Amino acid sequence: MEQRPTGAAETLPYFGYDTFETIPEAFTPQSTGPVDGSYVVGPQDELRLTVWGGAEFTYDLQVDRGGRVTVPNVGQFTVSGKSLDELRREMKQWLSQSYSGLTSDPPTVYMDLTLTRVRPTQVFVLGEVPQPGGYTVSSFATVFNALYSVGGPLRRGSLRNISVIRDGEVVETVDLYDYLLQGYSPDPVQLQSNDYVFVPPRGETVAITGPVKRPAYYEMKEGETVADLIDYAGGLQPNAYTKRFQIERIVPPSEREDPSVAREVLDASLQAARADTAQVPLADGDRVKVLSLTEAQDQAVKARVDAAEVTGAVFQPGQYEIGGPVRTVKDLIEQADGLTGDAYRQQADLVRIGDTLSETSRSLDLQAVMNDQPQANVVLQPGDSLHVFSIQEMRGNRQVRITGNVRDPGSYRFRKGMTIRSLLQKAGGLTDDEYLKDVFLGRADLFRVSHDGGEERIIPFHLGDALAGEGMADRELRPEDEIRVYPATVGRLEEKFVRISGAVQDAGRYAFRDNMTLKDAILQANGFGEGASLQEVEITRMVEKKDEEGQRASSISVPLVKRDIDPKDVNFSVQDTARALEAAENFDLQHRDRIFVRESPSFQPQETVSVEGEVRYPGEYTILQDNERLSSVIQRAGGVLPTGYLKGGRLIRPEENQGDQGFQVQRDGQQVIVEMRRAVRGNPAEDLILRPGDEIVIPTQPNTVSVRGNVANEGLIKHEEGRRVGYYLDRAGGTRQNTQDVFLTQASGATFEVNTGWFRRAPVVDDGAVIRVEAEPERDQEIDYSEIASNVAQVVSSTLSLIVLATQAFN
């Protein structure tokens, strides 16, 4: 049952929830209807292409899973991921290759492209809603549309912190007050299929009553104040009393002086609450009451009868009854246990309320009051309010400083928007060419203290660039910043340097200056890097005179934490960093020192593997522990979809080669042969340990076997369960006579040489396998010695016959 904040009026409504009480028919999901030109087209959308003029036709085009449409007699065109306006322009240019009249001047062919059916989008609405579950919404729906169509959050659910979760990550946090108060969201998120809209329990809830335009309960975010609450309530009514309001607050049990008193009433200034300098924070269960003029007058009359109030630099601020020991201003201060040490004794303000609620203010000399001087120690009246200022309050506006080689060094009043360049100009001399001859333009330093005051950072910049309006000229200053400008003589020191490397933000070479410490060098390098070891820093220092062993440098270990602290107890926290820098301040550097900040051996950055293809949640996954295995990541990805083919899954691992400098360089990946089906089923021999950068790919069921090489007819053959290699070779027309080897590559990537003889059975072929038939290599033609001998015999016989004939002729 819904519970309201304790003590609030039962009739006060909860803002925003009544918006979702009825669901108009217009907000039920529709598959057709107008969309604007920014709608992004995707698979399952249906387009209508109409062409008229020199050519006339109308086609209804279905966007396929690949994001393409097929225009008859023209071809395929990719439309997915493009807005409707963008698609109209690009398709017109594409069609003009076949119908030139579309882009001629004047055109003779005209084209129109409309969306006739939008794809359904299924989202899951979970958390504090009437009926959590999956819903089909329009593909251009926002979070507000989705929640409106399902009845909105329950009254116990949040309107201000609604999460959109996509692929396991929160991609947007939606505040419905943007819609309810302004009518729009400045950056609406468009829902996609399988998005999760999660409505958490309602956050801190505050009631506001009195003369405001919309009294109600409101959900408040962290840091929001009374000023925000009044804006949500539509502002004040004309009869509101603007100088005071009340907050009724639940007192935590540990702070209750009387266990029976669970609530307290706080008074505050409404004018101060709406000013930027005095925001009033709120707590869960607060009830803010804005007073009307009549109520304020009644309370003022009652207050005048009862007490006077003291605030500020006293030990016990509060209201005290007038009479008895409290008669004058001094009595009131003493009743409040006296002044604090930082009380400003030259002035205090006494505010007195008249019969018409008008206020008059009087300044008192507080020192004279405490000395009981009659003219200063005023007699109190009921309703008086005394404020004792602290020295901090009376101090002038915060300042910035500039020191060093400028004409007018010193402190200057800080103003919002003040930049480095404007302070340089105020200091004088830096726009005078003659004066600049004595100024080092190569560098100046900005000294900045952290917000908590615990650390000072040195930010170097080029002074010449800043004076010319470049570089860091327009960088805004913060209160207490200091700029230091150096004389020209420091330029010679640029030749002196130190080097810092390792686990720092900006390793490199930095100018050495007198009295430079290890802390200065670390700060100039913009601090420690992620994973830096804060145990100690190693410094190598040049030896001025070589010893007998010819030593050129010495190594110095500078501890940054106490020696008796276990390194495992040192982590990269703000406190550890502050202590390390404090220790570094005690070590003086020398010219040419080299500083090495080591990376902690226990530091392990987050590393990822990717899962693609037919799994429920494809994407990148962080390796959660050492030796995380293949089956674990597939399970974290939601498992394999029914369309996935786990037996054909591939594990691609990036290759690492030694680069020229000796470090590892990642190359294109190579497949690791693994039976993923066995790994997922718990076979430890196949369940490999993953490495960073691994890519797991789960394909769809191919239903084919590829036969390539020396066969009669290469191609894809439908897979038949239980068939062996010979079956697919026969379907491919058989192997050719000069076949030498047959290889089978199964879906997992494992490859085997196949014996197709009579006495061995070839293995069963997996779906998606590849059969490769290799031909015998071509050989050089062999020498036929018998034929050579026959030819030689014929030549010899012919020669002998010619000799015989010639002899007979001469005889």
Short mmCIF file of N, CA and C in Angstrom, two decimals, residues 322-468:
data_model
loop_
_atom_site.label_atom_id
_atom_site.label_comp_id
_atom_site.label_asym_id
_atom_site.label_seq_id
_atom_site.Cartn_x
_atom_site.Cartn_y
_atom_site.Cartn_z
N ILE A 322 12.84 36.53 26.05
CA ILE A 322 13.22 37.82 26.63
C ILE A 322 12.63 37.92 28.04
N GLY A 323 13.45 38.43 28.93
CA GLY A 323 13.04 38.54 30.33
C GLY A 323 14.00 37.79 31.21
N GLY A 324 14.07 38.13 32.47
CA GLY A 324 15.01 37.47 33.38
C GLY A 324 16.43 37.85 33.00
N PRO A 325 17.28 36.85 32.65
CA PRO A 325 18.69 37.17 32.34
C PRO A 325 18.88 37.79 30.97
N VAL A 326 17.89 37.75 30.08
CA VAL A 326 18.04 38.27 28.72
C VAL A 326 17.23 39.56 28.60
N ARG A 327 17.96 40.69 28.60
CA ARG A 327 17.28 41.97 28.48
C ARG A 327 17.90 42.83 27.39
N THR A 328 19.24 42.76 27.20
CA THR A 328 19.94 43.57 26.20
C THR A 328 20.62 42.66 25.19
N VAL A 329 21.24 43.30 24.17
CA VAL A 329 21.97 42.55 23.14
C VAL A 329 23.10 41.76 23.76
N LYS A 330 23.84 42.35 24.71
CA LYS A 330 24.94 41.63 25.37
C LYS A 330 24.40 40.42 26.12
N ASP A 331 23.25 40.58 26.80
CA ASP A 331 22.66 39.45 27.52
C ASP A 331 22.33 38.31 26.55
N LEU A 332 21.81 38.68 25.38
CA LEU A 332 21.44 37.66 24.39
C LEU A 332 22.66 36.88 23.92
N ILE A 333 23.79 37.59 23.69
CA ILE A 333 25.02 36.92 23.23
C ILE A 333 25.56 36.01 24.33
N GLU A 334 25.53 36.48 25.58
CA GLU A 334 26.03 35.66 26.68
C GLU A 334 25.15 34.45 26.90
N GLN A 335 23.83 34.59 26.67
CA GLN A 335 22.93 33.45 26.80
C GLN A 335 23.22 32.40 25.73
N ALA A 336 23.75 32.87 24.58
CA ALA A 336 24.14 31.96 23.50
C ALA A 336 25.56 31.45 23.67
N ASP A 337 26.10 31.49 24.90
CA ASP A 337 27.44 31.00 25.27
C ASP A 337 28.56 31.83 24.69
N GLY A 338 28.29 33.08 24.28
CA GLY A 338 29.34 33.99 23.88
C GLY A 338 29.75 33.89 22.43
N LEU A 339 30.74 34.74 22.06
CA LEU A 339 31.22 34.84 20.68
C LEU A 339 32.23 33.75 20.38
N THR A 340 32.24 33.31 19.14
CA THR A 340 33.27 32.36 18.69
C THR A 340 34.56 33.12 18.40
N GLY A 341 35.65 32.37 18.21
CA GLY A 341 36.94 33.00 17.99
C GLY A 341 37.04 33.81 16.71
N ASP A 342 36.22 33.49 15.70
CA ASP A 342 36.32 34.22 14.44
C ASP A 342 35.20 35.26 14.29
N ALA A 343 34.62 35.68 15.41
CA ALA A 343 33.57 36.70 15.35
C ALA A 343 34.18 38.04 14.95
N TYR A 344 33.48 38.75 14.07
CA TYR A 344 33.92 40.08 13.61
C TYR A 344 33.38 41.11 14.62
N ARG A 345 34.26 41.71 15.42
CA ARG A 345 33.85 42.50 16.58
C ARG A 345 33.57 43.95 16.25
N GLN A 346 33.71 44.36 15.02
CA GLN A 346 33.46 45.75 14.70
C GLN A 346 32.02 46.02 14.26
N GLN A 347 31.26 44.94 13.94
CA GLN A 347 29.91 45.19 13.46
C GLN A 347 29.02 43.97 13.70
N ALA A 348 27.77 44.22 14.05
CA ALA A 348 26.72 43.21 14.09
C ALA A 348 25.44 43.89 13.64
N ASP A 349 24.48 43.13 13.12
CA ASP A 349 23.25 43.70 12.59
C ASP A 349 22.07 43.27 13.46
N LEU A 350 21.25 44.25 13.84
CA LEU A 350 20.03 43.98 14.60
C LEU A 350 18.84 44.32 13.72
N VAL A 351 17.99 43.31 13.45
CA VAL A 351 16.81 43.48 12.61
C VAL A 351 15.58 43.49 13.52
N ARG A 352 14.72 44.53 13.33
CA ARG A 352 13.53 44.69 14.17
C ARG A 352 12.30 44.77 13.27
N ILE A 353 11.24 44.02 13.62
CA ILE A 353 10.01 43.95 12.82
C ILE A 353 8.98 44.89 13.43
N GLY A 354 8.40 45.76 12.57
CA GLY A 354 7.39 46.70 13.03
C GLY A 354 6.00 46.09 13.01
N ASP A 355 5.02 46.90 13.39
CA ASP A 355 3.64 46.42 13.45
C ASP A 355 3.10 46.04 12.08
N THR A 356 3.60 46.64 11.01
CA THR A 356 3.12 46.36 9.65
C THR A 356 3.99 45.31 8.94
N LEU A 357 4.78 44.55 9.70
CA LEU A 357 5.71 43.54 9.17
C LEU A 357 6.89 44.14 8.40
N SER A 358 7.05 45.44 8.45
CA SER A 358 8.22 46.06 7.82
C SER A 358 9.44 45.85 8.72
N GLU A 359 10.60 45.67 8.11
CA GLU A 359 11.83 45.40 8.85
C GLU A 359 12.74 46.62 8.82
N THR A 360 13.35 46.89 9.95
CA THR A 360 14.38 47.92 10.01
C THR A 360 15.65 47.28 10.53
N SER A 361 16.79 47.70 9.96
CA SER A 361 18.07 47.11 10.32
C SER A 361 18.97 48.18 10.93
N ARG A 362 19.70 47.78 11.97
CA ARG A 362 20.58 48.71 12.67
C ARG A 362 21.92 48.05 12.88
N SER A 363 23.02 48.74 12.52
CA SER A 363 24.37 48.23 12.73
C SER A 363 24.85 48.60 14.12
N LEU A 364 25.44 47.64 14.80
CA LEU A 364 25.94 47.85 16.15
C LEU A 364 27.44 47.62 16.18
N ASP A 365 28.13 48.42 17.03
CA ASP A 365 29.55 48.18 17.30
C ASP A 365 29.63 47.05 18.31
N LEU A 366 29.99 45.85 17.83
CA LEU A 366 29.93 44.68 18.69
C LEU A 366 30.90 44.78 19.86
N GLN A 367 32.07 45.40 19.64
CA GLN A 367 33.04 45.54 20.73
C GLN A 367 32.47 46.44 21.82
N ALA A 368 31.78 47.50 21.38
CA ALA A 368 31.16 48.41 22.36
C ALA A 368 30.02 47.71 23.09
N VAL A 369 29.29 46.84 22.37
CA VAL A 369 28.22 46.09 23.02
C VAL A 369 28.79 45.21 24.13
N MET A 370 29.86 44.48 23.82
CA MET A 370 30.43 43.57 24.81
C MET A 370 31.08 44.33 25.97
N ASN A 371 31.44 45.63 25.73
CA ASN A 371 31.97 46.47 26.83
C ASN A 371 30.84 47.14 27.61
N ASP A 372 29.59 46.83 27.22
CA ASP A 372 28.38 47.31 27.92
C ASP A 372 28.27 48.83 27.89
N GLN A 373 28.67 49.42 26.76
CA GLN A 373 28.47 50.85 26.60
C GLN A 373 26.98 51.11 26.35
N PRO A 374 26.37 52.03 27.08
CA PRO A 374 24.91 52.19 27.06
C PRO A 374 24.34 52.46 25.67
N GLN A 375 24.99 53.28 24.85
CA GLN A 375 24.43 53.61 23.54
C GLN A 375 24.50 52.43 22.58
N ALA A 376 25.45 51.54 22.78
CA ALA A 376 25.62 50.39 21.87
C ALA A 376 24.82 49.19 22.34
N ASN A 377 24.75 48.95 23.65
CA ASN A 377 24.09 47.76 24.19
C ASN A 377 22.58 48.02 24.27
N VAL A 378 21.92 47.81 23.11
CA VAL A 378 20.51 48.15 22.95
C VAL A 378 19.64 47.18 23.74
N VAL A 379 18.53 47.73 24.30
CA VAL A 379 17.54 46.90 24.98
C VAL A 379 16.71 46.17 23.91
N LEU A 380 16.51 44.87 24.08
CA LEU A 380 15.81 44.05 23.09
C LEU A 380 14.31 44.25 23.15
N GLN A 381 13.68 44.01 21.99
CA GLN A 381 12.24 43.95 21.89
C GLN A 381 11.84 42.58 21.34
N PRO A 382 10.64 42.10 21.71
CA PRO A 382 10.21 40.79 21.17
C PRO A 382 10.23 40.78 19.64
N GLY A 383 10.79 39.70 19.09
CA GLY A 383 10.88 39.56 17.64
C GLY A 383 12.19 40.05 17.06
N ASP A 384 13.08 40.67 17.88
CA ASP A 384 14.37 41.13 17.37
C ASP A 384 15.21 39.95 16.89
N SER A 385 16.05 40.24 15.88
CA SER A 385 16.95 39.21 15.35
C SER A 385 18.34 39.83 15.21
N LEU A 386 19.31 39.24 15.89
CA LEU A 386 20.69 39.73 15.89
C LEU A 386 21.55 38.77 15.08
N HIS A 387 22.34 39.31 14.16
CA HIS A 387 23.28 38.47 13.39
C HIS A 387 24.70 38.95 13.66
N VAL A 388 25.55 38.03 14.15
CA VAL A 388 26.95 38.31 14.43
C VAL A 388 27.77 37.76 13.26
N PHE A 389 28.48 38.64 12.57
CA PHE A 389 29.26 38.24 11.40
C PHE A 389 30.54 37.55 11.83
N SER A 390 31.01 36.62 10.98
CA SER A 390 32.34 36.03 11.17
C SER A 390 33.33 36.82 10.33
N ILE A 391 34.60 36.66 10.66
CA ILE A 391 35.64 37.35 9.89
C ILE A 391 35.60 36.90 8.43
N GLN A 392 35.31 35.60 8.22
CA GLN A 392 35.25 35.07 6.86
C GLN A 392 34.15 35.75 6.06
N GLU A 393 33.00 36.00 6.70
CA GLU A 393 31.91 36.67 6.01
C GLU A 393 32.29 38.09 5.61
N MET A 394 32.99 38.77 6.49
CA MET A 394 33.31 40.18 6.24
C MET A 394 34.51 40.37 5.34
N ARG A 395 35.22 39.31 5.11
CA ARG A 395 36.39 39.42 4.23
C ARG A 395 35.92 39.81 2.83
N GLY A 396 36.71 40.59 2.14
CA GLY A 396 36.35 41.02 0.80
C GLY A 396 36.26 39.85 -0.16
N ASN A 397 35.80 40.12 -1.35
CA ASN A 397 35.66 39.08 -2.36
C ASN A 397 36.98 38.36 -2.58
N ARG A 398 36.94 37.12 -2.94
CA ARG A 398 38.15 36.32 -3.11
C ARG A 398 39.03 36.90 -4.20
N GLN A 399 40.30 36.54 -4.12
CA GLN A 399 41.28 37.23 -4.94
C GLN A 399 42.12 36.26 -5.76
N VAL A 400 42.80 36.82 -6.76
CA VAL A 400 43.84 36.13 -7.51
C VAL A 400 45.10 36.98 -7.40
N ARG A 401 46.26 36.34 -7.63
CA ARG A 401 47.53 37.05 -7.45
C ARG A 401 48.41 36.86 -8.68
N ILE A 402 49.29 37.85 -8.86
CA ILE A 402 50.33 37.74 -9.88
C ILE A 402 51.62 38.26 -9.27
N THR A 403 52.69 37.49 -9.40
CA THR A 403 53.97 37.84 -8.79
C THR A 403 55.07 37.72 -9.83
N GLY A 404 56.25 38.21 -9.45
CA GLY A 404 57.39 38.10 -10.32
C GLY A 404 57.67 39.36 -11.10
N ASN A 405 58.14 39.22 -12.30
CA ASN A 405 58.65 40.32 -13.10
C ASN A 405 57.52 41.05 -13.84
N VAL A 406 56.62 41.68 -13.08
CA VAL A 406 55.58 42.54 -13.64
C VAL A 406 55.65 43.88 -12.95
N ARG A 407 55.00 44.87 -13.56
CA ARG A 407 55.10 46.23 -13.01
C ARG A 407 54.32 46.38 -11.71
N ASP A 408 53.14 45.76 -11.62
CA ASP A 408 52.29 45.92 -10.45
C ASP A 408 51.93 44.55 -9.87
N PRO A 409 52.88 43.84 -9.27
CA PRO A 409 52.55 42.54 -8.68
C PRO A 409 51.63 42.72 -7.46
N GLY A 410 50.91 41.65 -7.11
CA GLY A 410 50.05 41.71 -5.94
C GLY A 410 48.75 40.98 -6.16
N SER A 411 47.77 41.24 -5.28
CA SER A 411 46.47 40.59 -5.33
C SER A 411 45.46 41.47 -6.04
N TYR A 412 44.57 40.82 -6.77
CA TYR A 412 43.51 41.51 -7.49
C TYR A 412 42.19 40.83 -7.19
N ARG A 413 41.12 41.60 -7.16
CA ARG A 413 39.80 41.06 -6.87
C ARG A 413 39.39 40.09 -7.99
N PHE A 414 38.95 38.91 -7.57
CA PHE A 414 38.51 37.91 -8.55
C PHE A 414 37.12 38.24 -9.06
N ARG A 415 36.96 38.16 -10.37
CA ARG A 415 35.65 38.33 -11.00
C ARG A 415 35.39 37.13 -11.90
N LYS A 416 34.15 36.70 -11.95
CA LYS A 416 33.78 35.55 -12.77
C LYS A 416 34.12 35.82 -14.23
N GLY A 417 34.73 34.85 -14.90
CA GLY A 417 35.12 35.00 -16.29
C GLY A 417 36.51 35.56 -16.48
N MET A 418 37.21 35.86 -15.38
CA MET A 418 38.57 36.41 -15.46
C MET A 418 39.50 35.37 -16.06
N THR A 419 40.37 35.78 -17.01
CA THR A 419 41.27 34.86 -17.71
C THR A 419 42.72 35.18 -17.40
N ILE A 420 43.61 34.31 -17.82
CA ILE A 420 45.05 34.53 -17.65
C ILE A 420 45.47 35.83 -18.33
N ARG A 421 44.97 36.04 -19.53
CA ARG A 421 45.37 37.24 -20.28
C ARG A 421 44.91 38.52 -19.57
N SER A 422 43.68 38.52 -19.04
CA SER A 422 43.19 39.74 -18.39
C SER A 422 44.00 40.07 -17.14
N LEU A 423 44.43 39.04 -16.38
CA LEU A 423 45.25 39.31 -15.20
C LEU A 423 46.64 39.79 -15.60
N LEU A 424 47.19 39.24 -16.66
CA LEU A 424 48.49 39.71 -17.15
C LEU A 424 48.43 41.18 -17.54
N GLN A 425 47.33 41.60 -18.16
CA GLN A 425 47.19 43.00 -18.55
C GLN A 425 47.04 43.90 -17.33
N LYS A 426 46.32 43.42 -16.28
CA LYS A 426 46.15 44.22 -15.07
C LYS A 426 47.49 44.47 -14.38
N ALA A 427 48.40 43.48 -14.45
CA ALA A 427 49.66 43.59 -13.72
C ALA A 427 50.58 44.63 -14.30
N GLY A 428 50.36 45.05 -15.57
CA GLY A 428 51.11 46.14 -16.16
C GLY A 428 52.50 45.75 -16.63
N GLY A 429 52.97 46.49 -17.61
CA GLY A 429 54.32 46.31 -18.12
C GLY A 429 54.45 45.30 -19.23
N LEU A 430 53.54 44.34 -19.32
CA LEU A 430 53.70 43.25 -20.26
C LEU A 430 53.22 43.60 -21.66
N THR A 431 52.72 44.80 -21.85
CA THR A 431 52.39 45.26 -23.21
C THR A 431 53.41 46.28 -23.72
N ASP A 432 54.46 46.52 -22.91
CA ASP A 432 55.52 47.49 -23.26
C ASP A 432 56.71 46.71 -23.81
N ASP A 433 57.06 46.95 -25.07
CA ASP A 433 58.15 46.21 -25.70
C ASP A 433 59.46 46.38 -24.95
N GLU A 434 59.73 47.58 -24.43
CA GLU A 434 60.97 47.80 -23.70
C GLU A 434 60.97 47.00 -22.39
N TYR A 435 59.82 46.99 -21.71
CA TYR A 435 59.73 46.25 -20.44
C TYR A 435 59.89 44.75 -20.69
N LEU A 436 59.36 44.28 -21.83
CA LEU A 436 59.41 42.84 -22.12
C LEU A 436 60.82 42.33 -22.35
N LYS A 437 61.77 43.24 -22.59
CA LYS A 437 63.15 42.79 -22.78
C LYS A 437 63.70 42.14 -21.51
N ASP A 438 63.12 42.50 -20.37
CA ASP A 438 63.59 41.94 -19.09
C ASP A 438 62.68 40.81 -18.59
N VAL A 439 61.78 40.34 -19.45
CA VAL A 439 60.84 39.30 -19.05
C VAL A 439 61.11 38.03 -19.85
N PHE A 440 61.08 36.87 -19.18
CA PHE A 440 61.25 35.60 -19.87
C PHE A 440 59.91 35.18 -20.48
N LEU A 441 59.82 35.20 -21.81
CA LEU A 441 58.56 34.93 -22.51
C LEU A 441 58.34 33.44 -22.77
N GLY A 442 59.37 32.63 -22.55
CA GLY A 442 59.24 31.21 -22.88
C GLY A 442 58.33 30.44 -21.95
N ARG A 443 58.13 30.99 -20.74
CA ARG A 443 57.30 30.23 -19.79
C ARG A 443 56.89 31.11 -18.62
N ALA A 444 55.66 30.90 -18.16
CA ALA A 444 55.19 31.39 -16.87
C ALA A 444 54.43 30.24 -16.23
N ASP A 445 54.18 30.32 -14.92
CA ASP A 445 53.52 29.23 -14.21
C ASP A 445 52.24 29.72 -13.56
N LEU A 446 51.20 28.88 -13.65
CA LEU A 446 49.94 29.11 -12.94
C LEU A 446 49.91 28.15 -11.76
N PHE A 447 49.87 28.69 -10.54
CA PHE A 447 49.80 27.87 -9.33
C PHE A 447 48.35 27.80 -8.89
N ARG A 448 47.81 26.58 -8.81
CA ARG A 448 46.38 26.40 -8.51
C ARG A 448 46.23 25.40 -7.36
N VAL A 449 45.45 25.78 -6.37
CA VAL A 449 45.18 24.92 -5.22
C VAL A 449 43.91 24.13 -5.51
N SER A 450 43.90 22.84 -5.15
CA SER A 450 42.73 22.00 -5.37
C SER A 450 41.55 22.52 -4.56
N HIS A 451 40.35 22.05 -4.91
CA HIS A 451 39.13 22.54 -4.26
C HIS A 451 39.14 22.29 -2.77
N ASP A 452 39.74 21.14 -2.36
CA ASP A 452 39.75 20.84 -0.93
C ASP A 452 40.94 21.47 -0.20
N GLY A 453 41.79 22.20 -0.96
CA GLY A 453 42.93 22.88 -0.36
C GLY A 453 44.08 21.98 -0.01
N GLY A 454 44.04 20.72 -0.39
CA GLY A 454 45.05 19.78 0.02
C GLY A 454 46.22 19.64 -0.93
N GLU A 455 46.15 20.25 -2.11
CA GLU A 455 47.22 20.03 -3.08
C GLU A 455 47.35 21.26 -3.98
N GLU A 456 48.60 21.63 -4.26
CA GLU A 456 48.86 22.73 -5.18
C GLU A 456 49.43 22.16 -6.47
N ARG A 457 48.90 22.63 -7.58
CA ARG A 457 49.32 22.14 -8.88
C ARG A 457 49.98 23.26 -9.66
N ILE A 458 51.06 22.94 -10.36
CA ILE A 458 51.76 23.92 -11.19
C ILE A 458 51.38 23.66 -12.65
N ILE A 459 50.81 24.67 -13.30
CA ILE A 459 50.39 24.56 -14.69
C ILE A 459 51.25 25.52 -15.52
N PRO A 460 52.25 25.02 -16.24
CA PRO A 460 53.10 25.92 -17.03
C PRO A 460 52.41 26.35 -18.32
N PHE A 461 52.74 27.53 -18.81
CA PHE A 461 52.21 27.98 -20.10
C PHE A 461 53.22 28.94 -20.74
N HIS A 462 53.08 29.16 -22.03
CA HIS A 462 53.97 30.03 -22.79
C HIS A 462 53.49 31.47 -22.64
N LEU A 463 54.29 32.30 -21.97
CA LEU A 463 53.87 33.67 -21.68
C LEU A 463 53.69 34.47 -22.97
N GLY A 464 54.60 34.32 -23.93
CA GLY A 464 54.49 35.08 -25.17
C GLY A 464 53.20 34.77 -25.91
N ASP A 465 52.83 33.48 -25.96
CA ASP A 465 51.58 33.11 -26.63
C ASP A 465 50.38 33.70 -25.90
N ALA A 466 50.40 33.66 -24.57
CA ALA A 466 49.27 34.18 -23.81
C ALA A 466 49.09 35.68 -24.03
N LEU A 467 50.20 36.42 -24.10
CA LEU A 467 50.11 37.87 -24.34
C LEU A 467 49.58 38.15 -25.74
N ALA A 468 49.81 37.22 -26.69
CA ALA A 468 49.33 37.41 -28.06
C ALA A 468 47.90 36.87 -28.25
#
